Short mmCIF file of C-alpha atoms and ligand atoms in Angstrom, two decimals:
data_model
loop_
_atom_site.label_atom_id
_atom_site.label_comp_id
_atom_site.label_asym_id
_atom_site.label_seq_id
_atom_site.Cartn_x
_atom_site.Cartn_y
_atom_site.Cartn_z
CA MET A 1 41.39 -3.91 -14.99
CA SER A 2 44.58 -1.82 -15.01
CA HIS A 3 43.62 0.72 -17.67
CA ARG A 4 40.25 1.30 -15.97
CA THR A 5 41.66 2.69 -12.75
CA GLY A 6 41.30 6.46 -12.58
CA SER A 7 38.60 7.78 -14.91
CA GLY A 8 37.31 4.24 -15.54
CA LEU A 9 36.60 3.75 -11.87
CA ALA A 10 34.78 7.09 -11.80
CA ALA A 11 32.58 5.91 -14.69
CA VAL A 12 31.73 2.70 -12.83
CA SER A 13 30.95 4.65 -9.71
CA THR A 14 28.68 7.02 -11.64
CA ALA A 15 26.82 4.08 -13.14
CA LEU A 16 26.30 2.43 -9.74
CA LEU A 17 25.07 5.65 -8.19
CA ALA A 18 22.64 6.22 -11.05
CA MET A 19 21.25 2.74 -10.53
CA SER A 20 20.71 3.12 -6.83
CA ARG A 21 18.98 6.45 -7.30
CA GLN A 22 16.20 5.00 -9.47
CA MET A 23 13.05 3.80 -7.76
CA GLU A 24 10.91 2.53 -10.60
CA VAL A 25 11.86 -0.90 -11.89
CA ARG A 26 11.82 0.20 -15.52
CA ASP A 27 14.08 3.19 -14.83
CA VAL A 28 16.49 0.93 -12.98
CA LEU A 29 16.64 -1.40 -15.97
CA LYS A 30 17.23 1.47 -18.40
CA THR A 31 20.03 2.86 -16.28
CA ILE A 32 21.68 -0.54 -15.99
CA VAL A 33 21.57 -1.17 -19.72
CA ALA A 34 22.81 2.30 -20.67
CA SER A 35 25.63 2.09 -18.12
CA ALA A 36 26.70 -1.33 -19.30
CA ARG A 37 26.80 -0.29 -22.94
CA GLU A 38 28.80 2.82 -22.18
CA LEU A 39 31.26 1.18 -19.80
CA LEU A 40 32.01 -1.72 -22.12
CA ASP A 41 31.91 0.42 -25.23
CA ALA A 42 29.46 -1.84 -27.00
CA GLU A 43 27.16 -1.01 -29.89
CA TYR A 44 24.15 -2.76 -28.37
CA ALA A 45 23.04 -3.65 -24.87
CA ALA A 46 19.91 -5.30 -23.54
CA LEU A 47 18.46 -6.57 -20.29
CA GLY A 48 15.64 -9.09 -20.14
CA VAL A 49 13.53 -9.93 -17.10
CA PRO A 50 11.87 -13.30 -17.71
CA ASP A 51 8.22 -14.03 -16.99
CA ASP A 52 6.87 -17.46 -16.03
CA HIS A 53 5.49 -18.17 -19.48
CA GLY A 54 8.61 -18.49 -21.58
CA GLY A 55 8.70 -14.83 -22.52
CA PHE A 56 10.09 -11.63 -21.04
CA ALA A 57 8.14 -9.46 -18.64
CA GLN A 58 10.50 -6.67 -19.55
CA PHE A 59 13.12 -6.30 -22.25
CA VAL A 60 15.04 -3.06 -22.30
CA VAL A 61 17.51 -2.19 -25.05
CA ASP A 62 20.07 0.52 -25.60
CA GLY A 63 21.70 1.41 -28.90
CA VAL A 64 18.60 0.69 -31.00
CA SER A 65 16.45 3.56 -32.27
CA ASP A 66 12.70 3.58 -31.55
CA ALA A 67 11.92 3.07 -35.24
CA GLN A 68 14.33 0.16 -35.47
CA TRP A 69 12.92 -1.37 -32.30
CA LYS A 70 9.40 -1.18 -33.71
CA ALA A 71 10.47 -2.76 -36.98
CA ILE A 72 12.00 -5.73 -35.17
CA GLY A 73 8.52 -6.70 -33.96
CA PRO A 74 7.38 -8.57 -30.87
CA LEU A 75 9.63 -9.16 -27.86
CA PRO A 76 11.88 -12.17 -28.13
CA ARG A 77 10.86 -15.40 -26.44
CA GLN A 78 13.19 -17.26 -24.07
CA HIS A 79 15.05 -19.37 -26.60
CA GLY A 80 18.47 -19.93 -28.03
CA VAL A 81 21.33 -18.04 -26.48
CA LEU A 82 18.94 -15.78 -24.52
CA ALA A 83 17.37 -18.75 -22.75
CA ALA A 84 20.76 -20.21 -21.98
CA MET A 85 21.68 -17.02 -20.13
CA LEU A 86 18.68 -17.38 -17.86
CA HIS A 87 19.34 -20.98 -16.92
CA LYS A 88 22.96 -20.93 -15.97
CA ALA A 89 25.05 -18.90 -13.57
CA GLU A 90 28.05 -18.53 -15.89
CA PRO A 91 28.73 -15.67 -18.28
CA GLU A 92 28.83 -16.35 -22.04
CA ARG A 93 31.53 -14.71 -24.10
CA LEU A 94 31.30 -15.50 -27.80
CA ALA A 95 33.43 -14.27 -30.69
CA ASP A 96 30.40 -14.56 -32.99
CA VAL A 97 26.96 -15.32 -31.68
CA ARG A 98 25.75 -16.33 -35.15
CA GLU A 99 28.11 -19.27 -35.16
CA ASP A 100 26.92 -20.63 -31.85
CA PRO A 101 25.00 -23.93 -32.18
CA ARG A 102 22.14 -22.46 -30.08
CA PHE A 103 21.70 -19.51 -32.42
CA GLY A 104 18.26 -19.64 -34.01
CA GLY A 105 18.24 -16.57 -36.23
CA TRP A 106 16.50 -13.25 -35.71
CA PRO A 107 13.83 -11.09 -37.36
CA ASP A 108 14.72 -9.21 -40.58
CA ALA A 109 14.99 -5.80 -38.98
CA HIS A 110 17.21 -7.10 -36.16
CA PRO A 111 20.69 -5.53 -36.19
CA GLU A 112 23.55 -7.84 -37.08
CA LEU A 113 25.29 -8.92 -33.90
CA SER A 114 28.63 -10.61 -33.90
CA ASP A 115 30.72 -10.64 -30.75
CA PHE A 116 28.59 -11.20 -27.69
CA LEU A 117 28.82 -11.06 -23.90
CA GLY A 118 25.95 -12.21 -21.72
CA LEU A 119 25.59 -12.52 -17.97
CA PRO A 120 22.73 -13.51 -15.68
CA VAL A 121 21.60 -10.99 -13.05
CA ARG A 122 21.18 -13.06 -9.92
CA ASP A 123 20.02 -12.47 -6.39
CA GLY A 124 21.13 -15.55 -4.48
CA ASP A 125 19.67 -18.52 -6.36
CA GLU A 126 17.08 -16.50 -8.17
CA THR A 127 17.73 -15.28 -11.70
CA LEU A 128 16.21 -11.82 -11.96
CA GLY A 129 17.23 -11.31 -15.55
CA ALA A 130 20.11 -11.37 -17.97
CA LEU A 131 22.35 -8.67 -19.38
CA PHE A 132 23.54 -8.89 -22.99
CA LEU A 133 26.10 -6.83 -24.88
CA ALA A 134 27.08 -7.08 -28.50
CA ASN A 135 29.56 -5.58 -30.97
CA LYS A 136 32.38 -4.07 -29.02
CA ARG A 137 33.40 -0.89 -30.78
CA CYS A 138 36.82 -0.53 -32.26
CA ALA A 139 38.60 0.97 -35.20
CA ARG A 140 38.24 -2.05 -37.47
CA PRO A 141 37.50 -0.78 -40.96
CA GLU A 142 35.60 -3.89 -42.06
CA GLY A 143 32.99 -3.33 -39.30
CA GLY A 144 31.77 -5.78 -36.68
CA GLY A 145 32.98 -5.91 -33.10
CA CYS A 146 36.43 -6.47 -31.75
CA GLY A 147 35.34 -9.04 -29.21
CA PHE A 148 34.86 -8.64 -25.48
CA THR A 149 37.75 -9.29 -23.13
CA ALA A 150 38.05 -11.09 -19.82
CA GLU A 151 38.26 -7.66 -18.26
CA ASP A 152 34.92 -6.68 -19.82
CA GLU A 153 33.44 -9.84 -18.40
CA GLU A 154 34.72 -9.02 -14.94
CA LEU A 155 33.38 -5.48 -15.13
CA LEU A 156 29.98 -6.66 -16.33
CA GLY A 157 29.96 -9.10 -13.41
CA ILE A 158 30.29 -6.22 -10.97
CA LEU A 159 27.55 -4.28 -12.75
CA ALA A 160 25.28 -7.32 -12.69
CA GLN A 161 25.69 -7.72 -8.94
CA HIS A 162 24.74 -4.13 -8.31
CA ALA A 163 21.95 -4.39 -10.84
CA ALA A 164 20.54 -7.27 -8.78
CA ILE A 165 20.53 -5.13 -5.66
CA ALA A 166 19.02 -2.14 -7.43
CA LEU A 167 16.37 -4.31 -9.03
CA THR A 168 15.44 -5.96 -5.74
CA ASN A 169 15.22 -2.58 -4.01
CA ALA A 170 13.07 -1.15 -6.76
CA ARG A 171 10.72 -4.12 -6.49
CA LEU A 172 10.48 -3.72 -2.72
CA TYR A 173 9.77 -0.05 -3.19
CA GLU A 174 6.98 -0.72 -5.68
CA ARG A 175 5.57 -3.36 -3.38
CA SER A 176 5.62 -1.00 -0.40
CA ARG A 177 3.84 1.63 -2.43
CA GLU A 178 1.09 -0.86 -3.27
CA LEU A 179 0.81 -1.65 0.43
CA THR A 180 0.47 2.01 1.32
CA ILE A 181 -2.40 2.32 -1.11
CA ALA A 182 -4.08 -0.75 0.40
CA GLU A 183 -3.68 0.70 3.90
CA GLU A 184 -5.17 3.96 2.76
CA ARG A 185 -8.15 2.10 1.33
CA SER A 186 -8.74 0.25 4.59
CA ARG A 187 -8.45 3.47 6.59
CA LEU A 188 -11.10 5.02 4.40
CA ALA A 189 -13.37 1.98 4.75
CA HIS A 190 -13.10 2.21 8.54
CA GLU A 191 -13.65 5.94 8.52
CA LEU A 192 -16.75 5.57 6.39
CA HIS A 193 -18.00 2.80 8.62
CA ASP A 194 -17.42 4.69 11.85
CA ALA A 195 -18.79 8.05 10.88
CA VAL A 196 -21.08 7.73 7.95
CA SER A 197 -22.86 4.42 8.36
CA GLN A 198 -23.83 5.34 11.93
CA LYS A 199 -25.32 8.62 10.78
CA LEU A 200 -27.22 6.81 8.05
CA PHE A 201 -28.54 4.33 10.58
CA SER A 202 -29.92 7.15 12.76
CA LEU A 203 -31.27 8.77 9.66
CA ARG A 204 -33.23 5.65 8.79
CA LEU A 205 -34.70 5.42 12.28
CA THR A 206 -35.71 9.06 12.29
CA ALA A 207 -37.30 8.79 8.84
CA GLN A 208 -39.27 5.75 10.02
CA ALA A 209 -40.44 7.67 13.07
CA ALA A 210 -41.56 10.54 10.84
CA ALA A 211 -43.47 8.16 8.58
CA ALA A 212 -45.25 6.63 11.57
CA LEU A 213 -46.20 10.07 12.92
CA VAL A 214 -47.30 11.80 9.77
CA ASP A 215 -51.05 11.04 10.04
CA ARG A 216 -51.37 11.06 13.79
CA ASP A 217 -49.21 14.01 14.70
CA PRO A 218 -48.16 16.09 11.67
CA ALA A 219 -46.38 18.67 13.84
CA ARG A 220 -44.08 16.09 15.41
CA ALA A 221 -43.57 14.41 12.04
CA LYS A 222 -42.38 17.77 10.76
CA GLY A 223 -39.91 17.96 13.63
CA GLU A 224 -38.59 14.48 12.83
CA LEU A 225 -38.21 15.40 9.18
CA GLN A 226 -36.14 18.43 10.14
CA GLN A 227 -34.01 16.03 12.11
CA VAL A 228 -33.68 13.86 8.98
CA ALA A 229 -32.43 16.85 7.05
CA ALA A 230 -29.92 17.70 9.80
CA LEU A 231 -28.64 14.11 9.98
CA ALA A 232 -28.29 13.95 6.22
CA ALA A 233 -26.23 17.13 6.29
CA GLU A 234 -24.02 15.69 9.03
CA ALA A 235 -23.55 12.47 7.08
CA ALA A 236 -22.48 14.49 4.07
CA ASP A 237 -19.99 16.42 6.22
CA GLU A 238 -18.60 13.24 7.75
CA LEU A 239 -18.23 11.75 4.31
CA ARG A 240 -16.24 14.71 3.12
CA ALA A 241 -14.15 14.66 6.30
CA ALA A 242 -13.42 10.96 5.89
CA VAL A 243 -12.26 11.48 2.35
CA VAL A 244 -9.92 14.36 3.13
CA GLU A 245 -9.01 12.93 6.54
CA LEU A 246 -10.25 15.85 8.56
CA ARG A 247 -11.02 15.62 12.22
CA PRO A 248 -14.68 15.83 13.20
CA ALA A 249 -15.30 19.58 13.20
CA ALA A 250 -16.92 19.52 16.65
CA LEU A 251 -13.65 18.34 18.25
CA ASP A 252 -11.77 21.46 17.24
CA GLU A 253 -14.56 23.78 18.21
CA ASP A 254 -15.75 22.25 21.48
CA GLY A 255 -13.11 19.77 22.63
CA LEU A 256 -13.50 16.07 23.36
CA VAL A 257 -15.46 16.19 26.62
CA HIS A 258 -18.04 18.65 25.37
CA THR A 259 -18.47 16.80 22.07
CA LEU A 260 -18.92 13.45 23.82
CA ARG A 261 -21.35 14.89 26.35
CA THR A 262 -23.53 16.46 23.65
CA GLN A 263 -23.62 13.31 21.54
CA ILE A 264 -24.46 11.18 24.58
CA GLN A 265 -27.30 13.50 25.58
CA VAL A 266 -28.77 13.12 22.10
CA LEU A 267 -28.50 9.32 22.30
CA ASP A 268 -30.02 9.30 25.77
CA ARG A 269 -33.06 11.12 24.46
CA ALA A 270 -33.35 9.07 21.28
CA HIS A 271 -33.18 5.61 22.86
CA SER A 272 -35.08 3.82 25.61
CA ALA A 273 -31.82 2.92 27.35
CA ALA A 274 -30.38 5.43 29.81
CA VAL A 275 -27.08 6.71 28.43
CA VAL A 276 -24.93 8.51 31.00
CA PHE A 277 -21.57 10.26 30.89
CA ASP A 278 -18.91 11.20 33.41
CA SER A 279 -15.44 12.70 32.93
CA PRO A 280 -13.48 12.75 36.21
CA GLY A 281 -10.18 14.66 36.22
CA ILE A 282 -9.83 14.66 32.47
CA ARG A 283 -7.33 16.94 30.74
CA ALA A 284 -6.80 17.77 27.10
CA LEU A 285 -5.16 15.07 24.98
CA PRO A 286 -3.15 15.29 21.75
CA ALA A 287 -5.49 15.87 18.80
CA ALA A 288 -5.05 12.42 17.24
CA GLN A 289 -5.82 10.71 20.55
CA GLU A 290 -8.94 12.83 21.09
CA GLU A 291 -10.19 11.85 17.68
CA ALA A 292 -9.47 8.16 18.29
CA VAL A 293 -11.26 8.27 21.66
CA LEU A 294 -14.30 9.94 20.10
CA ARG A 295 -14.50 7.38 17.28
CA VAL A 296 -14.14 4.42 19.62
CA ALA A 297 -16.77 5.84 21.98
CA GLN A 298 -19.15 6.34 19.05
CA GLU A 299 -18.75 2.77 17.81
CA ALA A 300 -18.99 1.24 21.29
CA LEU A 301 -22.14 3.26 21.96
CA HIS A 302 -23.56 2.33 18.62
CA ASN A 303 -22.95 -1.38 19.29
CA ALA A 304 -24.44 -1.15 22.78
CA LEU A 305 -27.57 0.53 21.48
CA ARG A 306 -27.94 -1.71 18.47
CA HIS A 307 -26.96 -5.16 19.72
CA ALA A 308 -27.19 -5.24 23.52
CA GLU A 309 -30.82 -4.44 24.38
CA ALA A 310 -29.33 -2.70 27.40
CA ALA A 311 -31.26 -0.74 30.03
CA ARG A 312 -28.23 1.39 30.81
CA VAL A 313 -25.04 2.42 29.06
CA ALA A 314 -22.40 4.23 31.07
CA VAL A 315 -19.59 6.14 29.38
CA THR A 316 -16.65 7.30 31.48
CA LEU A 317 -13.65 9.26 30.31
CA ALA A 318 -11.22 9.36 33.22
CA ARG A 319 -7.72 10.65 33.66
CA HIS A 320 -5.22 7.81 33.62
CA GLY A 321 -1.58 8.71 34.22
CA GLN A 322 -0.53 11.20 31.53
CA GLY A 323 -3.40 10.04 29.34
CA ALA A 324 -6.96 8.84 29.65
CA ARG A 325 -9.11 5.78 29.93
CA LEU A 326 -12.43 5.50 28.14
CA THR A 327 -14.97 2.98 29.40
CA VAL A 328 -18.25 2.15 27.68
CA ALA A 329 -20.20 -0.36 29.78
CA ASP A 330 -23.66 -1.72 29.06
CA ASP A 331 -25.85 -4.10 31.07
CA GLY A 332 -27.19 -5.84 27.97
CA ARG A 333 -27.04 -9.38 26.72
CA GLY A 334 -23.33 -9.54 26.06
CA PHE A 335 -21.57 -11.76 23.54
CA ASP A 336 -18.54 -13.96 23.20
CA PRO A 337 -15.79 -11.79 21.63
CA ALA A 338 -13.90 -14.90 20.51
CA THR A 339 -16.71 -15.88 18.15
CA VAL A 340 -16.77 -12.60 16.24
CA ARG A 341 -14.93 -13.11 13.01
CA SER A 342 -12.71 -10.16 12.31
CA ALA A 343 -12.98 -10.60 8.56
CA GLY A 344 -16.07 -9.86 6.55
CA ARG A 345 -19.05 -7.80 7.52
CA HIS A 346 -18.26 -6.87 11.12
CA LEU A 347 -15.90 -3.93 11.01
CA GLY A 348 -16.66 -2.21 14.31
CA LEU A 349 -14.49 -4.16 16.75
CA VAL A 350 -11.57 -4.33 14.31
CA SER A 351 -11.83 -0.65 13.63
CA MET A 352 -11.81 0.18 17.35
CA ARG A 353 -8.63 -1.86 17.85
CA ASP A 354 -6.97 -0.19 14.87
CA ARG A 355 -7.84 3.24 16.18
CA ALA A 356 -6.45 2.50 19.63
CA ALA A 357 -3.26 1.00 18.23
CA GLY A 358 -2.92 3.89 15.78
CA VAL A 359 -2.36 6.35 18.64
CA GLY A 360 -0.25 4.06 20.83
CA GLY A 361 -3.20 2.99 22.96
CA ALA A 362 -4.84 -0.31 23.80
CA LEU A 363 -8.36 -1.67 23.62
CA THR A 364 -9.94 -4.31 25.83
CA VAL A 365 -13.30 -5.96 25.17
CA THR A 366 -14.87 -7.70 28.14
CA SER A 367 -18.11 -9.51 27.46
CA ALA A 368 -19.92 -12.80 27.93
CA PRO A 369 -23.45 -13.87 27.04
CA GLY A 370 -25.86 -12.60 29.69
CA GLU A 371 -23.28 -10.41 31.40
CA GLY A 372 -23.19 -7.13 29.56
CA THR A 373 -20.27 -5.64 27.66
CA THR A 374 -17.46 -3.31 28.67
CA ILE A 375 -15.16 -1.67 26.14
CA GLU A 376 -12.06 -0.06 27.59
CA MET A 377 -9.58 2.08 25.75
CA GLU A 378 -6.41 3.56 27.16
CA VAL A 379 -4.47 6.30 25.44
CA PRO A 380 -1.04 7.47 26.58
CA GLY A 381 -1.54 11.25 26.46
CA GLY A 382 1.69 13.19 25.96
N1 ATP B 401 -22.36 -4.14 23.24
C1 ATP B 401 -22.67 -5.31 22.63
N2 ATP B 401 -23.63 -6.11 23.10
C2 ATP B 401 -23.94 -7.27 22.50
N3 ATP B 401 -23.36 -7.71 21.37
C3 ATP B 401 -22.39 -6.95 20.82
C4 ATP B 401 -22.00 -5.71 21.41
N4 ATP B 401 -21.00 -5.19 20.67
C5 ATP B 401 -20.79 -6.06 19.67
N5 ATP B 401 -21.60 -7.13 19.74
C6 ATP B 401 -21.62 -8.30 18.87
O1 ATP B 401 -20.40 -8.35 18.17
C7 ATP B 401 -20.63 -8.32 16.79
C8 ATP B 401 -19.51 -7.55 16.10
O2 ATP B 401 -19.58 -6.17 16.37
P1 ATP B 401 -18.96 -5.17 15.31
O3 ATP B 401 -19.13 -3.79 15.82
O4 ATP B 401 -17.56 -5.62 15.00
O5 ATP B 401 -19.82 -5.42 14.00
P2 ATP B 401 -21.34 -5.01 13.74
O6 ATP B 401 -21.78 -4.00 14.76
O7 ATP B 401 -22.15 -6.25 13.62
O8 ATP B 401 -21.25 -4.37 12.31
P3 ATP B 401 -20.58 -2.97 11.99
O9 ATP B 401 -20.03 -2.40 13.27
O10 ATP B 401 -19.50 -3.32 11.02
O11 ATP B 401 -21.63 -2.13 11.42
C9 ATP B 401 -22.00 -7.72 16.62
O12 ATP B 401 -22.61 -8.15 15.44
C10 ATP B 401 -22.71 -8.24 17.84
O13 ATP B 401 -23.18 -9.54 17.62
MG1 MG B 402 -20.61 -2.31 15.22
#
């Protein structure tokens, strides 16, 4: 590598930096191929990432014009010398690829390759792809390459190792981005469940009440219908808030205690169960924790009123160290928390746990058939 010290080393370093800066797999591949071609002074360079079906998931070339590339036709399959590169750990350095016994010809528009250097790109035992170079440039008047040297092979080996790292990183990055999108989708599902489906449930009840009253007591039916309109407007607001991840507007305007108290008064009036609220010693909490507490209280109340057939539901928001403890206790029929499957249609309990965990808090569900249910949530404050 003697003649490469100095400016050669700088070129290698530039290539490696360019590789590590790319995040998208395809950009990483392009950078690798272009760097390899430039560093080894070859006419053509390519990198193939195999798929599981005998073809290439990706095949990136450098030194071939777009028009030429199109004329060549479909991507190569894994055969001949290309396939050999993918199945062995050793580099291949050939004076003339066309004379190799594995050579199987190429399409008409394919450029003529003579001298050839190929190397697998490996991460441990896994072959991520293979790097190919052809036609080392030189001042030979009759054309064709001058042949790659042992030094070229060594240099390409270093590039291939870094290419493996860059490729693995890029894959991890793409994977993590997919995960973020999935998380976002599940957040939205929970948000819609917590806010909107509860409002719609109340809306249905109120509409039914209006329908039952319309003949007997038109004035009260009118009142219920106004309530329907108000609930529908709230549901629409909640929907918008869920989509843009806004806090419930009432929290900013009135604070957690006031918001909870108002909502509980409404529920107390709307249901046969007595719903009561107390907030001993409570102080303001960080915004995210207030929102989480409100959402958990809403779902716990909703469950108590829908599933428990309770006579009484008591909500307490009490100071607890720097933070707060929310308790929603009903005297209803209870259930066995272990039998509730977290997957599938029941989102409420899962969503409450997620919300608590999301703000560094904890959620406890205490229930047994015939013994009522208590939901407890602690948040750290701060
Ligand atoms: N307070 C409670 N009293 C009695 N049973 C309850 C109570 N809370 C929850 N459950 C039981 O636990 C199950 C799961 O509750 P969860 O909130 O996860 O789902 P859900 O209320 O059925 O549906 P979702 O909340 O997704 O609309 C309920 O279906 C119900 O059987
Ligand atoms: Mg529920």
